[in-house]
């Protein structure tokens, strides 16, 4: 079975699901919509993912709870790739940097909103704690 580290080896989808905490169904969906296409296929047709593919999946996993759409995720990933591309023009890198700055601002706002929601959930949990069963099962 293939294995991956940062040397170019590859993992099958089940192993990727374990490492990313994403379901196999979700990973397949991202492949179907062209968001993260596996770098290779085995002789038996199994999807094979590299460390870079896993990094893209982890980036998507981070974006999803912040409300990014699939198209916005794609644009963010493309912008990150443009900054790593030695052949990208200065204009492409500037546009990528600008888009990533917008994404950063949006992510910061979403984190603040989620933090407030978490505070409210903790307040409710504390309020209801007197009704939680005791350790002896009551």
PDB file of C-alpha atoms in Angstrom:
ATOM      1  CA  UNK A   1       0.000   0.000   0.000  1.00  0.00           C
ATOM      2  CA  UNK A   2       1.419   3.452  -0.859  1.00  0.00           C
ATOM      3  CA  UNK A   3       2.595   5.690   1.922  1.00  0.00           C
ATOM      4  CA  UNK A   4       3.288   9.381   1.993  1.00  0.00           C
ATOM      5  CA  UNK A   5       5.559  11.771   3.735  1.00  0.00           C
ATOM      6  CA  UNK A   6       7.086  14.823   2.155  1.00  0.00           C
ATOM      7  CA  UNK A   7       9.195  12.844  -0.308  1.00  0.00           C
ATOM      8  CA  UNK A   8       6.548  12.399  -3.004  1.00  0.00           C
ATOM      9  CA  UNK A   9       5.092   9.072  -1.859  1.00  0.00           C
ATOM     10  CA  UNK A  10       1.305   8.728  -1.985  1.00  0.00           C
ATOM     11  CA  UNK A  11      -1.647   7.723   0.190  1.00  0.00           C
ATOM     12  CA  UNK A  12      -4.953   6.121  -0.676  1.00  0.00           C
ATOM     13  CA  UNK A  13      -8.191   7.929   0.110  1.00  0.00           C
ATOM     14  CA  UNK A  14      -8.920   6.084   3.370  1.00  0.00           C
ATOM     15  CA  UNK A  15      -5.575   7.090   4.816  1.00  0.00           C
ATOM     16  CA  UNK A  16      -6.117  10.671   3.639  1.00  0.00           C
ATOM     17  CA  UNK A  17      -9.530  10.700   5.314  1.00  0.00           C
ATOM     18  CA  UNK A  18      -7.928   9.635   8.595  1.00  0.00           C
ATOM     19  CA  UNK A  19      -5.197  12.275   8.380  1.00  0.00           C
ATOM     20  CA  UNK A  20      -7.521  15.120   7.437  1.00  0.00           C
ATOM     21  CA  UNK A  21     -10.613  14.197   9.518  1.00  0.00           C
ATOM     22  CA  UNK A  22     -12.672  14.503   6.309  1.00  0.00           C
ATOM     23  CA  UNK A  23     -14.997  11.765   5.156  1.00  0.00           C
ATOM     24  CA  UNK A  24     -14.177   9.709   2.088  1.00  0.00           C
ATOM     25  CA  UNK A  25     -17.419  10.994   0.565  1.00  0.00           C
ATOM     26  CA  UNK A  26     -16.299  14.614   1.090  1.00  0.00           C
ATOM     27  CA  UNK A  27     -12.874  13.963  -0.420  1.00  0.00           C
ATOM     28  CA  UNK A  28     -14.491  12.303  -3.438  1.00  0.00           C
ATOM     29  CA  UNK A  29     -16.826  15.294  -3.805  1.00  0.00           C
ATOM     30  CA  UNK A  30     -13.867  17.687  -3.837  1.00  0.00           C
ATOM     31  CA  UNK A  31     -12.356  15.538  -6.601  1.00  0.00           C
ATOM     32  CA  UNK A  32     -15.619  15.523  -8.598  1.00  0.00           C
ATOM     33  CA  UNK A  33     -15.903  19.335  -8.476  1.00  0.00           C
ATOM     34  CA  UNK A  34     -12.214  19.735  -9.339  1.00  0.00           C
ATOM     35  CA  UNK A  35     -11.214  21.333  -6.045  1.00  0.00           C
ATOM     36  CA  UNK A  36      -8.611  18.739  -5.062  1.00  0.00           C
ATOM     37  CA  UNK A  37      -7.933  16.225  -7.781  1.00  0.00           C
ATOM     38  CA  UNK A  38      -5.700  13.349  -6.650  1.00  0.00           C
ATOM     39  CA  UNK A  39      -2.228  13.522  -8.113  1.00  0.00           C
ATOM     40  CA  UNK A  40      -2.377   9.953  -9.407  1.00  0.00           C
ATOM     41  CA  UNK A  41      -4.357   6.756  -9.649  1.00  0.00           C
ATOM     42  CA  UNK A  42      -3.107   3.301  -8.799  1.00  0.00           C
ATOM     43  CA  UNK A  43      -3.113   0.494 -11.365  1.00  0.00           C
ATOM     44  CA  UNK A  44      -6.399  -0.574  -9.791  1.00  0.00           C
ATOM     45  CA  UNK A  45      -7.902   2.895 -10.196  1.00  0.00           C
ATOM     46  CA  UNK A  46      -7.601   4.004  -6.573  1.00  0.00           C
ATOM     47  CA  UNK A  47      -7.098   7.718  -5.924  1.00  0.00           C
ATOM     48  CA  UNK A  48      -3.577   8.501  -4.724  1.00  0.00           C
ATOM     49  CA  UNK A  49      -2.815  11.699  -2.829  1.00  0.00           C
ATOM     50  CA  UNK A  50       0.486  13.451  -2.197  1.00  0.00           C
ATOM     51  CA  UNK A  51       1.467  15.620   0.772  1.00  0.00           C
ATOM     52  CA  UNK A  52       0.570  18.686  -1.335  1.00  0.00           C
ATOM     53  CA  UNK A  53      -2.894  17.250  -2.003  1.00  0.00           C
ATOM     54  CA  UNK A  54      -3.349  16.691   1.721  1.00  0.00           C
ATOM     55  CA  UNK A  55      -2.271  20.280   2.419  1.00  0.00           C
ATOM     56  CA  UNK A  56      -4.966  21.492  -0.008  1.00  0.00           C
ATOM     57  CA  UNK A  57      -7.578  19.334   1.721  1.00  0.00           C
ATOM     58  CA  UNK A  58      -6.539  20.706   5.112  1.00  0.00           C
ATOM     59  CA  UNK A  59      -6.820  24.262   3.790  1.00  0.00           C
ATOM     60  CA  UNK A  60     -10.346  23.480   2.580  1.00  0.00           C
ATOM     61  CA  UNK A  61     -11.212  21.945   5.940  1.00  0.00           C
ATOM     62  CA  UNK A  62     -10.147  25.212   7.578  1.00  0.00           C
ATOM     63  CA  UNK A  63     -12.193  27.334   5.158  1.00  0.00           C
ATOM     64  CA  UNK A  64     -15.441  25.392   5.349  1.00  0.00           C
ATOM     65  CA  UNK A  65     -16.556  26.413   8.869  1.00  0.00           C
ATOM     66  CA  UNK A  66     -15.798  30.028   7.990  1.00  0.00           C
ATOM     67  CA  UNK A  67     -18.422  30.021   5.241  1.00  0.00           C
ATOM     68  CA  UNK A  68     -16.238  29.995   2.128  1.00  0.00           C
ATOM     69  CA  UNK A  69     -18.005  28.679  -0.973  1.00  0.00           C
ATOM     70  CA  UNK A  70     -16.430  26.071  -3.232  1.00  0.00           C
ATOM     71  CA  UNK A  71     -15.573  28.792  -5.770  1.00  0.00           C
ATOM     72  CA  UNK A  72     -13.973  30.939  -3.061  1.00  0.00           C
ATOM     73  CA  UNK A  73     -12.015  27.913  -1.832  1.00  0.00           C
ATOM     74  CA  UNK A  74     -10.819  27.305  -5.379  1.00  0.00           C
ATOM     75  CA  UNK A  75      -9.748  30.944  -5.747  1.00  0.00           C
ATOM     76  CA  UNK A  76      -7.924  30.879  -2.438  1.00  0.00           C
ATOM     77  CA  UNK A  77      -6.065  27.696  -3.362  1.00  0.00           C
ATOM     78  CA  UNK A  78      -5.201  29.120  -6.781  1.00  0.00           C
ATOM     79  CA  UNK A  79      -3.906  32.290  -5.136  1.00  0.00           C
ATOM     80  CA  UNK A  80      -1.699  30.305  -2.771  1.00  0.00           C
ATOM     81  CA  UNK A  81      -0.393  28.302  -5.731  1.00  0.00           C
ATOM     82  CA  UNK A  82       0.328  31.492  -7.695  1.00  0.00           C
ATOM     83  CA  UNK A  83       2.511  32.783  -4.878  1.00  0.00           C
ATOM     84  CA  UNK A  84       4.494  29.525  -4.921  1.00  0.00           C
ATOM     85  CA  UNK A  85       4.783  29.497  -8.725  1.00  0.00           C
ATOM     86  CA  UNK A  86       8.180  30.812  -9.857  1.00  0.00           C
ATOM     87  CA  UNK A  87       6.707  31.417 -13.332  1.00  0.00           C
ATOM     88  CA  UNK A  88       3.832  33.597 -12.079  1.00  0.00           C
ATOM     89  CA  UNK A  89       4.043  37.218 -13.176  1.00  0.00           C
ATOM     90  CA  UNK A  90       4.314  40.102 -10.747  1.00  0.00           C
ATOM     91  CA  UNK A  91       0.736  41.065 -11.615  1.00  0.00           C
ATOM     92  CA  UNK A  92      -0.507  37.531 -10.883  1.00  0.00           C
ATOM     93  CA  UNK A  93       1.318  37.512  -7.557  1.00  0.00           C
ATOM     94  CA  UNK A  94      -0.071  40.938  -6.675  1.00  0.00           C
ATOM     95  CA  UNK A  95      -3.619  39.835  -7.494  1.00  0.00           C
ATOM     96  CA  UNK A  96      -3.128  36.671  -5.457  1.00  0.00           C
ATOM     97  CA  UNK A  97      -1.807  38.646  -2.510  1.00  0.00           C
ATOM     98  CA  UNK A  98      -4.743  41.039  -2.682  1.00  0.00           C
ATOM     99  CA  UNK A  99      -7.263  38.186  -2.772  1.00  0.00           C
ATOM    100  CA  UNK A 100      -5.563  36.422   0.133  1.00  0.00           C
ATOM    101  CA  UNK A 101      -5.665  39.647   2.162  1.00  0.00           C
ATOM    102  CA  UNK A 102      -9.422  39.830   1.526  1.00  0.00           C
ATOM    103  CA  UNK A 103      -9.756  36.214   2.616  1.00  0.00           C
ATOM    104  CA  UNK A 104      -7.758  36.950   5.755  1.00  0.00           C
ATOM    105  CA  UNK A 105     -10.077  39.816   6.671  1.00  0.00           C
ATOM    106  CA  UNK A 106     -13.109  37.631   6.071  1.00  0.00           C
ATOM    107  CA  UNK A 107     -11.644  34.763   8.093  1.00  0.00           C
ATOM    108  CA  UNK A 108     -10.879  37.147  10.953  1.00  0.00           C
ATOM    109  CA  UNK A 109     -14.493  38.364  10.961  1.00  0.00           C
ATOM    110  CA  UNK A 110     -15.825  34.809  10.834  1.00  0.00           C
ATOM    111  CA  UNK A 111     -13.595  33.786  13.745  1.00  0.00           C
ATOM    112  CA  UNK A 112     -14.905  36.682  15.822  1.00  0.00           C
ATOM    113  CA  UNK A 113     -18.482  35.652  15.067  1.00  0.00           C
ATOM    114  CA  UNK A 114     -17.770  32.012  15.905  1.00  0.00           C
ATOM    115  CA  UNK A 115     -16.044  33.063  19.128  1.00  0.00           C
ATOM    116  CA  UNK A 116     -19.140  34.992  20.180  1.00  0.00           C
ATOM    117  CA  UNK A 117     -21.342  32.013  19.344  1.00  0.00           C
ATOM    118  CA  UNK A 118     -19.049  29.751  21.385  1.00  0.00           C
ATOM    119  CA  UNK A 119     -19.274  32.165  24.328  1.00  0.00           C
ATOM    120  CA  UNK A 120     -23.079  32.005  24.114  1.00  0.00           C
ATOM    121  CA  UNK A 121     -22.977  28.199  23.987  1.00  0.00           C
ATOM    122  CA  UNK A 122     -20.731  28.111  27.063  1.00  0.00           C
ATOM    123  CA  UNK A 123     -23.087  30.470  28.889  1.00  0.00           C
ATOM    124  CA  UNK A 124     -26.027  28.204  28.115  1.00  0.00           C
ATOM    125  CA  UNK A 125     -24.067  25.116  29.146  1.00  0.00           C
ATOM    126  CA  UNK A 126     -23.186  26.746  32.460  1.00  0.00           C
ATOM    127  CA  UNK A 127     -26.793  27.832  32.971  1.00  0.00           C
ATOM    128  CA  UNK A 128     -28.034  24.286  32.364  1.00  0.00           C
ATOM    129  CA  UNK A 129     -25.257  22.527  34.300  1.00  0.00           C
ATOM    130  CA  UNK A 130     -27.429  22.157  37.413  1.00  0.00           C
ATOM    131  CA  UNK A 131     -29.647  19.854  35.360  1.00  0.00           C
ATOM    132  CA  UNK A 132     -26.813  17.593  34.174  1.00  0.00           C
ATOM    133  CA  UNK A 133     -26.853  14.069  35.606  1.00  0.00           C
ATOM    134  CA  UNK A 134     -24.592  13.502  38.579  1.00  0.00           C
ATOM    135  CA  UNK A 135     -21.650  11.184  38.259  1.00  0.00           C
ATOM    136  CA  UNK A 136     -23.603   8.425  39.982  1.00  0.00           C
ATOM    137  CA  UNK A 137     -26.147   8.386  37.123  1.00  0.00           C
ATOM    138  CA  UNK A 138     -28.952  10.582  38.504  1.00  0.00           C
TER     139      UNK A 138
END
